[in-house]
Amino acid sequence: MNRRTPWIVFGSALAGYLAVGLTLSMRFGYLLGDALSRTSAAQAVLLSRDPHVSAIGFIFTPLTALAQLPMVAFASWWPAITRWNISGIAVSAMFMAGAVVMIHGICRDRGLPGRYSLLLTVVFAINPMIVFYGANGMSEAGFLFFLCWAVRRLIRWMNTDDVHDLLLAGVALALAFLARYEGVVPIALAAVLVAVVTALRRGQPYWKSMRRRAILDAVLVAGPGTAVFLVWISTSWLITGEALAQLSSSYGNAAILTQSGGPSGDLIGTGLFSLGAVVVLGPALLVTLPLAVVLALRRRDLEFLVAPLLFGGVLGFQAASYITGSTFGFLRFFICAVPLATVVVVQLFPATGDRPTRRAGAYRRHRPVLAPLRPAAAAVAMTVCALALPVTGWAMVQPGLSSQQYALGSLLDENPRADDPQAMAARRVIDSFSTERRLASYLDGQNLPEGSILLDTVYGFAVVAASEHPKRFVVPSDLDFTEILNDPASAGVQYLLTVPNEGRGVSDAVNRRYPTIYDNGADLYPLVLEVPNDGADQPDWRLYRVPG
């Protein structure tokens, strides 16, 4: 393989994802809330009135926001970086382009001819779900990159027994946790897999002699992730008093689910949705997975175990979380089905040739120099993989399956008919945060001093991210927020920006301190402005003046 090939693959994918992301953002104004909130968190670290690292927050794991800091640092000179989530788009594009490189590396490590490696890589890279999440600033891109990296290194370790592959897999899994909480699942599963494989490498009679090495290998692969997990929850507990804020905080996922009406309680419906999500994102698995299992058993191919265990573990965890009512039914939570389907197709091909490695271990498995490859079978496998693209594309524009992506089908319909409720609903999804951008522009034009507008970032993150003057806002990450909330006038606050005290608004700190403020200004503050919202699931805003 030409050494420039990975860079060509990376550069091509990066350019494509950046182009799509900037078009969605700056041409259509289509931004996703979770992505924009991470950008706002990075902005708070550097550009708020009280900048400090812990302003990154502990609801989400921090990697996606931390990776944006170098770009967000320039937002003082070019506010569009945060207003249009350009920093988030750049980060997700780089991570997803890295995931494409890892898929290409898995193909080459398997010994696939160049044309098949390129075709499978392209099919993965242009999958509609991969393109969208490589272009929107969400954390899925980083999670997929690190998980694909870990899968690649563990597959190599199965063949090379090289400790360097094991260590790199452990590092990748630790970073996957820092991208998304569900990274704890592949960390645990990788430890079990590595321990079992190591213990059985010399057969049952040698179990006692291999047990110590099995434990050591499991520690090598799970140690970095375990350390990162303990450091993260300890830091969160020391600073916020909550070890797992995602579960216990009033801003966390569990609280949001309760505020949104609670879980449906429909075990059959949620189970069918989970199964359907995996099928539409990886339809090729229906054919390729059973065949790959049969071939792996015939070949005694331990490499096959890695991808179904790690990717499948994440899918199982997401399904279980949704069925038990602890998370939402979002199609993106099952995105691991896309790389799983691709890697399973790769493993239909026989492994060929030994891969170069830094230091092969004592249990390296040598491959044949040239394994038989039937062009007809290869063509069928490629076709099955490619046919998944229209299935996934169709699923993404179905409101029942894809509540966060279906509006993509209405991007070009800027003036939907009033008698088409689905088109109107899609338009409101696309227009999410357009009201917040207008509100930010209005506040920017008031020539206010620093620390003159108080709001909570439950919904207000989009206003702060869109503003050219983030230092004018007093937000919960400021260390003096509670003191100022209790007496805004003494602190020089001139305006309170409020949302209805219902749904997610019940967790808004301003509403908790002044429960009737949205309705009547808490009989303390006069109403200045009311702003109806054009976006879906976004609140109407009211701006109150602080006398004195």
mmCIF file of N, CA, C and O in Angstrom, residues 363-452:
data_model
loop_
_atom_site.group_PDB
_atom_site.id
_atom_site.type_symbol
_atom_site.label_atom_id
_atom_site.label_comp_id
_atom_site.label_asym_id
_atom_site.label_seq_id
_atom_site.Cartn_x
_atom_site.Cartn_y
_atom_site.Cartn_z
ATOM 1 N N TYR A 363 2.425 -16.002 19.924
ATOM 2 C CA TYR A 363 1.259 -16.716 19.398
ATOM 3 C C TYR A 363 0.738 -16.073 18.116
ATOM 4 O O TYR A 363 -0.449 -16.109 17.834
ATOM 5 N N ARG A 364 1.649 -15.527 17.358
ATOM 6 C CA ARG A 364 1.251 -14.965 16.071
ATOM 7 C C ARG A 364 0.718 -16.072 15.170
ATOM 8 O O ARG A 364 1.290 -17.165 15.094
ATOM 9 N N ARG A 365 -0.382 -15.776 14.492
ATOM 10 C CA ARG A 365 -1.006 -16.727 13.568
ATOM 11 C C ARG A 365 -0.607 -16.333 12.152
ATOM 12 O O ARG A 365 -0.963 -15.255 11.677
ATOM 13 N N HIS A 366 0.152 -17.202 11.486
ATOM 14 C CA HIS A 366 0.616 -16.888 10.129
ATOM 15 C C HIS A 366 -0.493 -17.184 9.115
ATOM 16 O O HIS A 366 -1.177 -18.210 9.190
ATOM 17 N N ARG A 367 -0.630 -16.270 8.182
ATOM 18 C CA ARG A 367 -1.643 -16.403 7.143
ATOM 19 C C ARG A 367 -1.013 -16.914 5.852
ATOM 20 O O ARG A 367 0.185 -16.704 5.617
ATOM 21 N N PRO A 368 -1.802 -17.543 4.996
ATOM 22 C CA PRO A 368 -1.267 -17.947 3.690
ATOM 23 C C PRO A 368 -0.890 -16.717 2.869
ATOM 24 O O PRO A 368 -1.524 -15.662 2.977
ATOM 25 N N VAL A 369 0.134 -16.851 2.075
ATOM 26 C CA VAL A 369 0.598 -15.722 1.264
ATOM 27 C C VAL A 369 -0.473 -15.306 0.268
ATOM 28 O O VAL A 369 -0.710 -14.126 0.027
ATOM 29 N N LEU A 370 -1.173 -16.278 -0.301
ATOM 30 C CA LEU A 370 -2.204 -15.955 -1.279
ATOM 31 C C LEU A 370 -3.413 -16.832 -1.019
ATOM 32 O O LEU A 370 -3.379 -18.035 -1.247
ATOM 33 N N ALA A 371 -4.464 -16.236 -0.517
ATOM 34 C CA ALA A 371 -5.691 -16.985 -0.267
ATOM 35 C C ALA A 371 -6.578 -16.919 -1.507
ATOM 36 O O ALA A 371 -6.560 -15.925 -2.235
ATOM 37 N N PRO A 372 -7.345 -17.965 -1.763
ATOM 38 C CA PRO A 372 -8.207 -17.931 -2.950
ATOM 39 C C PRO A 372 -9.292 -16.861 -2.827
ATOM 40 O O PRO A 372 -9.897 -16.695 -1.781
ATOM 41 N N LEU A 373 -9.517 -16.141 -3.913
ATOM 42 C CA LEU A 373 -10.521 -15.086 -3.934
ATOM 43 C C LEU A 373 -11.372 -15.248 -5.179
ATOM 44 O O LEU A 373 -10.853 -15.213 -6.304
ATOM 45 N N ARG A 374 -12.626 -15.487 -5.008
ATOM 46 C CA ARG A 374 -13.529 -15.694 -6.132
ATOM 47 C C ARG A 374 -14.181 -14.374 -6.519
ATOM 48 O O ARG A 374 -14.940 -13.794 -5.733
ATOM 49 N N PRO A 375 -13.894 -13.854 -7.702
ATOM 50 C CA PRO A 375 -14.433 -12.546 -8.113
ATOM 51 C C PRO A 375 -15.947 -12.475 -8.061
ATOM 52 O O PRO A 375 -16.507 -11.446 -7.686
ATOM 53 N N ALA A 376 -16.624 -13.559 -8.418
ATOM 54 C CA ALA A 376 -18.087 -13.533 -8.409
ATOM 55 C C ALA A 376 -18.616 -13.351 -6.989
ATOM 56 O O ALA A 376 -19.518 -12.540 -6.735
ATOM 57 N N ALA A 377 -18.036 -14.106 -6.043
ATOM 58 C CA ALA A 377 -18.463 -13.969 -4.643
ATOM 59 C C ALA A 377 -18.140 -12.584 -4.115
ATOM 60 O O ALA A 377 -18.934 -11.986 -3.369
ATOM 61 N N ALA A 378 -16.984 -12.048 -4.498
ATOM 62 C CA ALA A 378 -16.615 -10.702 -4.057
ATOM 63 C C ALA A 378 -17.583 -9.665 -4.610
ATOM 64 O O ALA A 378 -17.984 -8.731 -3.904
ATOM 65 N N ALA A 379 -17.982 -9.826 -5.864
ATOM 66 C CA ALA A 379 -18.922 -8.882 -6.468
ATOM 67 C C ALA A 379 -20.268 -8.922 -5.767
ATOM 68 O O ALA A 379 -20.895 -7.878 -5.531
ATOM 69 N N VAL A 380 -20.727 -10.113 -5.395
ATOM 70 C CA VAL A 380 -21.996 -10.232 -4.683
ATOM 71 C C VAL A 380 -21.912 -9.538 -3.321
ATOM 72 O O VAL A 380 -22.833 -8.809 -2.910
ATOM 73 N N ALA A 381 -20.803 -9.754 -2.607
ATOM 74 C CA ALA A 381 -20.637 -9.130 -1.288
ATOM 75 C C ALA A 381 -20.642 -7.613 -1.407
ATOM 76 O O ALA A 381 -21.273 -6.911 -0.605
ATOM 77 N N MET A 382 -19.934 -7.082 -2.418
ATOM 78 C CA MET A 382 -19.898 -5.634 -2.623
ATOM 79 C C MET A 382 -21.283 -5.090 -2.958
ATOM 80 O O MET A 382 -21.682 -4.025 -2.492
ATOM 81 N N THR A 383 -22.009 -5.823 -3.774
ATOM 82 C CA THR A 383 -23.349 -5.369 -4.177
ATOM 83 C C THR A 383 -24.293 -5.325 -2.988
ATOM 84 O O THR A 383 -25.048 -4.362 -2.804
ATOM 85 N N VAL A 384 -24.252 -6.363 -2.154
ATOM 86 C CA VAL A 384 -25.102 -6.402 -0.965
ATOM 87 C C VAL A 384 -24.783 -5.224 -0.046
ATOM 88 O O VAL A 384 -25.689 -4.570 0.500
ATOM 89 N N CYS A 385 -23.501 -4.922 0.100
ATOM 90 C CA CYS A 385 -23.093 -3.808 0.951
ATOM 91 C C CYS A 385 -23.573 -2.480 0.374
ATOM 92 O O CYS A 385 -24.069 -1.614 1.103
ATOM 93 N N ALA A 386 -23.453 -2.307 -0.933
ATOM 94 C CA ALA A 386 -23.855 -1.052 -1.570
ATOM 95 C C ALA A 386 -25.362 -0.849 -1.535
ATOM 96 O O ALA A 386 -25.841 0.287 -1.466
ATOM 97 N N LEU A 387 -26.125 -1.946 -1.597
ATOM 98 C CA LEU A 387 -27.584 -1.830 -1.580
ATOM 99 C C LEU A 387 -28.108 -1.278 -0.256
ATOM 100 O O LEU A 387 -29.270 -0.864 -0.164
ATOM 101 N N ALA A 388 -27.262 -1.268 0.761
ATOM 102 C CA ALA A 388 -27.677 -0.707 2.049
ATOM 103 C C ALA A 388 -27.855 0.802 1.980
ATOM 104 O O ALA A 388 -28.613 1.376 2.776
ATOM 105 N N LEU A 389 -27.173 1.453 1.047
ATOM 106 C CA LEU A 389 -27.205 2.917 1.003
ATOM 107 C C LEU A 389 -28.612 3.468 0.793
ATOM 108 O O LEU A 389 -29.049 4.346 1.551
ATOM 109 N N PRO A 390 -29.351 3.014 -0.230
ATOM 110 C CA PRO A 390 -30.712 3.565 -0.382
ATOM 111 C C PRO A 390 -31.638 3.195 0.771
ATOM 112 O O PRO A 390 -32.546 3.965 1.105
ATOM 113 N N VAL A 391 -31.434 2.030 1.392
ATOM 114 C CA VAL A 391 -32.276 1.646 2.531
ATOM 115 C C VAL A 391 -32.060 2.618 3.691
ATOM 116 O O VAL A 391 -33.022 3.130 4.293
ATOM 117 N N THR A 392 -30.799 2.903 3.999
ATOM 118 C CA THR A 392 -30.497 3.846 5.076
ATOM 119 C C THR A 392 -30.982 5.247 4.723
ATOM 120 O O THR A 392 -31.530 5.965 5.572
ATOM 121 N N GLY A 393 -30.778 5.654 3.469
ATOM 122 C CA GLY A 393 -31.253 6.964 3.042
ATOM 123 C C GLY A 393 -32.757 7.101 3.185
ATOM 124 O O GLY A 393 -33.262 8.143 3.631
ATOM 125 N N TRP A 394 -33.479 6.046 2.822
ATOM 126 C CA TRP A 394 -34.937 6.057 2.975
ATOM 127 C C TRP A 394 -35.326 6.162 4.446
ATOM 128 O O TRP A 394 -36.226 6.934 4.811
ATOM 129 N N ALA A 395 -34.659 5.395 5.294
ATOM 130 C CA ALA A 395 -35.006 5.397 6.720
ATOM 131 C C ALA A 395 -34.778 6.768 7.344
ATOM 132 O O ALA A 395 -35.539 7.186 8.230
ATOM 133 N N MET A 396 -33.773 7.484 6.884
ATOM 134 C CA MET A 396 -33.432 8.762 7.492
ATOM 135 C C MET A 396 -34.474 9.842 7.239
ATOM 136 O O MET A 396 -34.500 10.854 7.951
ATOM 137 N N VAL A 397 -35.323 9.671 6.246
ATOM 138 C CA VAL A 397 -36.347 10.690 5.970
ATOM 139 C C VAL A 397 -37.740 10.220 6.394
ATOM 140 O O VAL A 397 -38.743 10.812 5.990
ATOM 141 N N GLN A 398 -37.788 9.181 7.228
ATOM 142 C CA GLN A 398 -39.058 8.702 7.768
ATOM 143 C C GLN A 398 -39.241 9.240 9.188
ATOM 144 O O GLN A 398 -38.461 8.891 10.079
ATOM 145 N N PRO A 399 -40.248 10.078 9.430
ATOM 146 C CA PRO A 399 -40.420 10.655 10.768
ATOM 147 C C PRO A 399 -40.549 9.614 11.878
ATOM 148 O O PRO A 399 -40.068 9.821 12.994
ATOM 149 N N GLY A 400 -41.188 8.480 11.577
ATOM 150 C CA GLY A 400 -41.365 7.465 12.598
ATOM 151 C C GLY A 400 -40.080 6.777 13.006
ATOM 152 O O GLY A 400 -39.957 6.281 14.126
ATOM 153 N N LEU A 401 -39.108 6.735 12.113
ATOM 154 C CA LEU A 401 -37.836 6.084 12.393
ATOM 155 C C LEU A 401 -36.749 7.070 12.784
ATOM 156 O O LEU A 401 -35.855 6.731 13.554
ATOM 157 N N SER A 402 -36.820 8.265 12.241
ATOM 158 C CA SER A 402 -35.696 9.184 12.318
ATOM 159 C C SER A 402 -36.175 10.580 12.681
ATOM 160 O O SER A 402 -36.225 11.471 11.837
ATOM 161 N N SER A 403 -36.511 10.775 13.945
ATOM 162 C CA SER A 403 -37.074 12.055 14.366
ATOM 163 C C SER A 403 -36.092 13.200 14.254
ATOM 164 O O SER A 403 -36.498 14.362 14.173
ATOM 165 N N GLN A 404 -34.794 12.905 14.245
ATOM 166 C CA GLN A 404 -33.796 13.972 14.193
ATOM 167 C C GLN A 404 -33.242 14.219 12.791
ATOM 168 O O GLN A 404 -32.540 15.205 12.578
ATOM 169 N N GLN A 405 -33.528 13.333 11.839
ATOM 170 C CA GLN A 405 -32.955 13.493 10.502
ATOM 171 C C GLN A 405 -33.986 13.655 9.399
ATOM 172 O O GLN A 405 -33.627 14.014 8.276
ATOM 173 N N TYR A 406 -35.251 13.367 9.667
ATOM 174 C CA TYR A 406 -36.209 13.290 8.566
ATOM 175 C C TYR A 406 -36.389 14.611 7.844
ATOM 176 O O TYR A 406 -36.787 14.650 6.669
ATOM 177 N N ALA A 407 -36.077 15.728 8.498
ATOM 178 C CA ALA A 407 -36.226 17.039 7.859
ATOM 179 C C ALA A 407 -35.258 17.227 6.700
ATOM 180 O O ALA A 407 -35.430 18.147 5.892
ATOM 181 N N LEU A 408 -34.247 16.375 6.591
ATOM 182 C CA LEU A 408 -33.317 16.478 5.458
ATOM 183 C C LEU A 408 -34.054 16.389 4.127
ATOM 184 O O LEU A 408 -33.633 16.996 3.132
ATOM 185 N N GLY A 409 -35.137 15.638 4.100
ATOM 186 C CA GLY A 409 -35.891 15.492 2.857
ATOM 187 C C GLY A 409 -36.642 16.743 2.458
ATOM 188 O O GLY A 409 -37.168 16.818 1.338
ATOM 189 N N SER A 410 -36.713 17.741 3.349
ATOM 190 C CA SER A 410 -37.453 18.973 3.060
ATOM 191 C C SER A 410 -36.556 20.199 3.015
ATOM 192 O O SER A 410 -37.044 21.325 3.085
ATOM 193 N N LEU A 411 -35.254 20.003 2.892
ATOM 194 C CA LEU A 411 -34.331 21.139 2.926
ATOM 195 C C LEU A 411 -34.640 22.165 1.841
ATOM 196 O O LEU A 411 -34.550 23.375 2.071
ATOM 197 N N LEU A 412 -34.978 21.696 0.652
ATOM 198 C CA LEU A 412 -35.172 22.614 -0.470
ATOM 199 C C LEU A 412 -36.571 23.220 -0.502
ATOM 200 O O LEU A 412 -36.835 24.114 -1.313
ATOM 201 N N ASP A 413 -37.449 22.735 0.378
ATOM 202 C CA ASP A 413 -38.819 23.252 0.408
ATOM 203 C C ASP A 413 -38.887 24.364 1.464
ATOM 204 O O ASP A 413 -39.253 24.132 2.614
ATOM 205 N N GLU A 414 -38.538 25.590 1.062
ATOM 206 C CA GLU A 414 -38.462 26.689 2.014
ATOM 207 C C GLU A 414 -39.833 27.254 2.371
ATOM 208 O O GLU A 414 -39.977 27.941 3.382
ATOM 209 N N ASN A 415 -40.831 27.004 1.553
ATOM 210 C CA ASN A 415 -42.183 27.506 1.816
ATOM 211 C C ASN A 415 -43.184 26.368 1.684
ATOM 212 O O ASN A 415 -43.911 26.269 0.694
ATOM 213 N N PRO A 416 -43.238 25.483 2.671
ATOM 214 C CA PRO A 416 -44.159 24.339 2.588
ATOM 215 C C PRO A 416 -45.612 24.786 2.641
ATOM 216 O O PRO A 416 -45.947 25.833 3.204
ATOM 217 N N ARG A 417 -46.471 23.972 2.068
ATOM 218 C CA ARG A 417 -47.905 24.289 2.067
ATOM 219 C C ARG A 417 -48.464 24.127 3.475
ATOM 220 O O ARG A 417 -48.113 23.196 4.198
ATOM 221 N N ALA A 418 -49.369 25.016 3.829
ATOM 222 C CA ALA A 418 -49.949 24.989 5.175
ATOM 223 C C ALA A 418 -50.796 23.754 5.400
ATOM 224 O O ALA A 418 -51.023 23.350 6.545
ATOM 225 N N ASP A 419 -51.281 23.133 4.300
ATOM 226 C CA ASP A 419 -52.112 21.937 4.454
ATOM 227 C C ASP A 419 -51.296 20.653 4.460
ATOM 228 O O ASP A 419 -51.853 19.560 4.381
ATOM 229 N N ASP A 420 -49.973 20.779 4.538
ATOM 230 C CA ASP A 420 -49.080 19.620 4.611
ATOM 231 C C ASP A 420 -48.390 19.638 5.971
ATOM 232 O O ASP A 420 -47.306 20.210 6.120
ATOM 233 N N PRO A 421 -49.013 19.034 6.993
ATOM 234 C CA PRO A 421 -48.452 19.139 8.358
ATOM 235 C C PRO A 421 -47.061 18.539 8.482
ATOM 236 O O PRO A 421 -46.239 19.038 9.256
ATOM 237 N N GLN A 422 -46.782 17.465 7.726
ATOM 238 C CA GLN A 422 -45.458 16.856 7.829
ATOM 239 C C GLN A 422 -44.391 17.790 7.293
ATOM 240 O O GLN A 422 -43.313 17.932 7.888
ATOM 241 N N ALA A 423 -44.674 18.455 6.173
ATOM 242 C CA ALA A 423 -43.719 19.405 5.607
ATOM 243 C C ALA A 423 -43.530 20.606 6.528
ATOM 244 O O ALA A 423 -42.416 21.113 6.691
ATOM 245 N N MET A 424 -44.621 21.056 7.152
ATOM 246 C CA MET A 424 -44.521 22.176 8.084
ATOM 247 C C MET A 424 -43.681 21.793 9.305
ATOM 248 O O MET A 424 -42.855 22.581 9.791
ATOM 249 N N ALA A 425 -43.882 20.566 9.797
ATOM 250 C CA ALA A 425 -43.103 20.100 10.944
ATOM 251 C C ALA A 425 -41.623 19.990 10.591
ATOM 252 O O ALA A 425 -40.748 20.354 11.389
ATOM 253 N N ALA A 426 -41.333 19.495 9.370
ATOM 254 C CA ALA A 426 -39.942 19.395 8.928
ATOM 255 C C ALA A 426 -39.306 20.773 8.825
ATOM 256 O O ALA A 426 -38.138 20.966 9.168
ATOM 257 N N ARG A 427 -40.077 21.743 8.354
ATOM 258 C CA ARG A 427 -39.550 23.108 8.228
ATOM 259 C C ARG A 427 -39.194 23.681 9.596
ATOM 260 O O ARG A 427 -38.196 24.387 9.748
ATOM 261 N N ARG A 428 -40.017 23.366 10.593
ATOM 262 C CA ARG A 428 -39.723 23.848 11.945
ATOM 263 C C ARG A 428 -38.455 23.198 12.506
ATOM 264 O O ARG A 428 -37.708 23.829 13.251
ATOM 265 N N VAL A 429 -38.213 21.940 12.145
ATOM 266 C CA VAL A 429 -36.971 21.293 12.567
ATOM 267 C C VAL A 429 -35.773 22.009 11.956
ATOM 268 O O VAL A 429 -34.774 22.287 12.628
ATOM 269 N N ILE A 430 -35.864 22.311 10.666
ATOM 270 C CA ILE A 430 -34.766 23.001 9.988
ATOM 271 C C ILE A 430 -34.550 24.388 10.583
ATOM 272 O O ILE A 430 -33.413 24.868 10.696
ATOM 273 N N ASP A 431 -35.640 25.044 10.981
ATOM 274 C CA ASP A 431 -35.548 26.400 11.511
ATOM 275 C C ASP A 431 -35.187 26.449 12.997
ATOM 276 O O ASP A 431 -35.178 27.535 13.590
ATOM 277 N N SER A 432 -34.926 25.297 13.599
ATOM 278 C CA SER A 432 -34.495 25.298 14.998
ATOM 279 C C SER A 432 -33.270 26.196 15.162
ATOM 280 O O SER A 432 -32.330 26.125 14.363
ATOM 281 N N PHE A 433 -33.329 27.057 16.165
ATOM 282 C CA PHE A 433 -32.255 27.991 16.532
ATOM 283 C C PHE A 433 -32.188 29.230 15.638
ATOM 284 O O PHE A 433 -31.346 30.087 15.865
ATOM 285 N N SER A 434 -33.067 29.325 14.631
ATOM 286 C CA SER A 434 -33.112 30.572 13.864
ATOM 287 C C SER A 434 -33.631 31.713 14.743
ATOM 288 O O SER A 434 -33.148 32.849 14.651
ATOM 289 N N THR A 435 -34.603 31.422 15.585
ATOM 290 C CA THR A 435 -35.113 32.442 16.507
ATOM 291 C C THR A 435 -34.031 32.860 17.494
ATOM 292 O O THR A 435 -33.883 34.053 17.806
ATOM 293 N N GLU A 436 -33.272 31.906 17.984
ATOM 294 C CA GLU A 436 -32.202 32.223 18.933
ATOM 295 C C GLU A 436 -31.121 33.080 18.279
ATOM 296 O O GLU A 436 -30.542 33.969 18.929
ATOM 297 N N ARG A 437 -30.861 32.845 17.010
ATOM 298 C CA ARG A 437 -29.872 33.695 16.317
ATOM 299 C C ARG A 437 -30.387 35.128 16.186
ATOM 300 O O ARG A 437 -29.630 36.086 16.356
ATOM 301 N N ARG A 438 -31.677 35.275 15.869
ATOM 302 C CA ARG A 438 -32.238 36.623 15.770
ATOM 303 C C ARG A 438 -32.242 37.312 17.136
ATOM 304 O O ARG A 438 -31.966 38.509 17.249
ATOM 305 N N LEU A 439 -32.558 36.561 18.165
ATOM 306 C CA LEU A 439 -32.563 37.125 19.516
ATOM 307 C C LEU A 439 -31.157 37.561 19.923
ATOM 308 O O LEU A 439 -30.968 38.629 20.528
ATOM 309 N N ALA A 440 -30.158 36.748 19.588
ATOM 310 C CA ALA A 440 -28.774 37.115 19.892
ATOM 311 C C ALA A 440 -28.378 38.392 19.157
ATOM 312 O O ALA A 440 -27.701 39.269 19.725
ATOM 313 N N SER A 441 -28.797 38.524 17.901
ATOM 314 C CA SER A 441 -28.476 39.737 17.140
ATOM 315 C C SER A 441 -29.138 40.963 17.762
ATOM 316 O O SER A 441 -28.536 42.048 17.822
ATOM 317 N N TYR A 442 -30.374 40.792 18.228
ATOM 318 C CA TYR A 442 -31.063 41.904 18.882
ATOM 319 C C TYR A 442 -30.309 42.338 20.146
ATOM 320 O O TYR A 442 -30.076 43.539 20.382
ATOM 321 N N LEU A 443 -29.917 41.373 20.973
ATOM 322 C CA LEU A 443 -29.208 41.701 22.210
ATOM 323 C C LEU A 443 -27.830 42.286 21.919
ATOM 324 O O LEU A 443 -27.374 43.191 22.633
ATOM 325 N N ASP A 444 -27.161 41.794 20.883
ATOM 326 C CA ASP A 444 -25.864 42.356 20.508
ATOM 327 C C ASP A 444 -25.988 43.831 20.149
ATOM 328 O O ASP A 444 -25.060 44.621 20.375
ATOM 329 N N GLY A 445 -27.128 44.208 19.580
ATOM 330 C CA GLY A 445 -27.318 45.584 19.154
ATOM 331 C C GLY A 445 -27.671 46.548 20.263
ATOM 332 O O GLY A 445 -27.817 47.760 20.008
ATOM 333 N N GLN A 446 -27.801 46.068 21.512
ATOM 334 C CA GLN A 446 -28.194 46.938 22.617
ATOM 335 C C GLN A 446 -27.009 47.629 23.290
ATOM 336 O O GLN A 446 -27.201 48.416 24.209
ATOM 337 N N ASN A 447 -25.791 47.300 22.866
ATOM 338 C CA ASN A 447 -24.583 47.936 23.429
ATOM 339 C C ASN A 447 -24.546 47.828 24.953
ATOM 340 O O ASN A 447 -24.343 48.817 25.672
ATOM 341 N N LEU A 448 -24.745 46.611 25.439
ATOM 342 C CA LEU A 448 -24.800 46.367 26.876
ATOM 343 C C LEU A 448 -23.407 46.087 27.432
ATOM 344 O O LEU A 448 -22.513 45.620 26.717
ATOM 345 N N PRO A 449 -23.210 46.326 28.721
ATOM 346 C CA PRO A 449 -21.915 46.008 29.332
ATOM 347 C C PRO A 449 -21.786 44.515 29.627
ATOM 348 O O PRO A 449 -22.747 43.746 29.519
ATOM 349 N N GLU A 450 -20.617 44.119 30.053
ATOM 350 C CA GLU A 450 -20.359 42.720 30.401
ATOM 351 C C GLU A 450 -21.218 42.301 31.593
ATOM 352 O O GLU A 450 -21.404 43.064 32.539
ATOM 353 N N GLY A 451 -21.756 41.073 31.535
ATOM 354 C CA GLY A 451 -22.532 40.531 32.648
ATOM 355 C C GLY A 451 -23.876 41.188 32.838
ATOM 356 O O GLY A 451 -24.381 41.249 33.963
ATOM 357 N N SER A 452 -24.505 41.629 31.756
ATOM 358 C CA SER A 452 -25.760 42.376 31.884
ATOM 359 C C SER A 452 -26.996 41.561 31.535
ATOM 360 O O SER A 452 -28.113 42.046 31.699
#
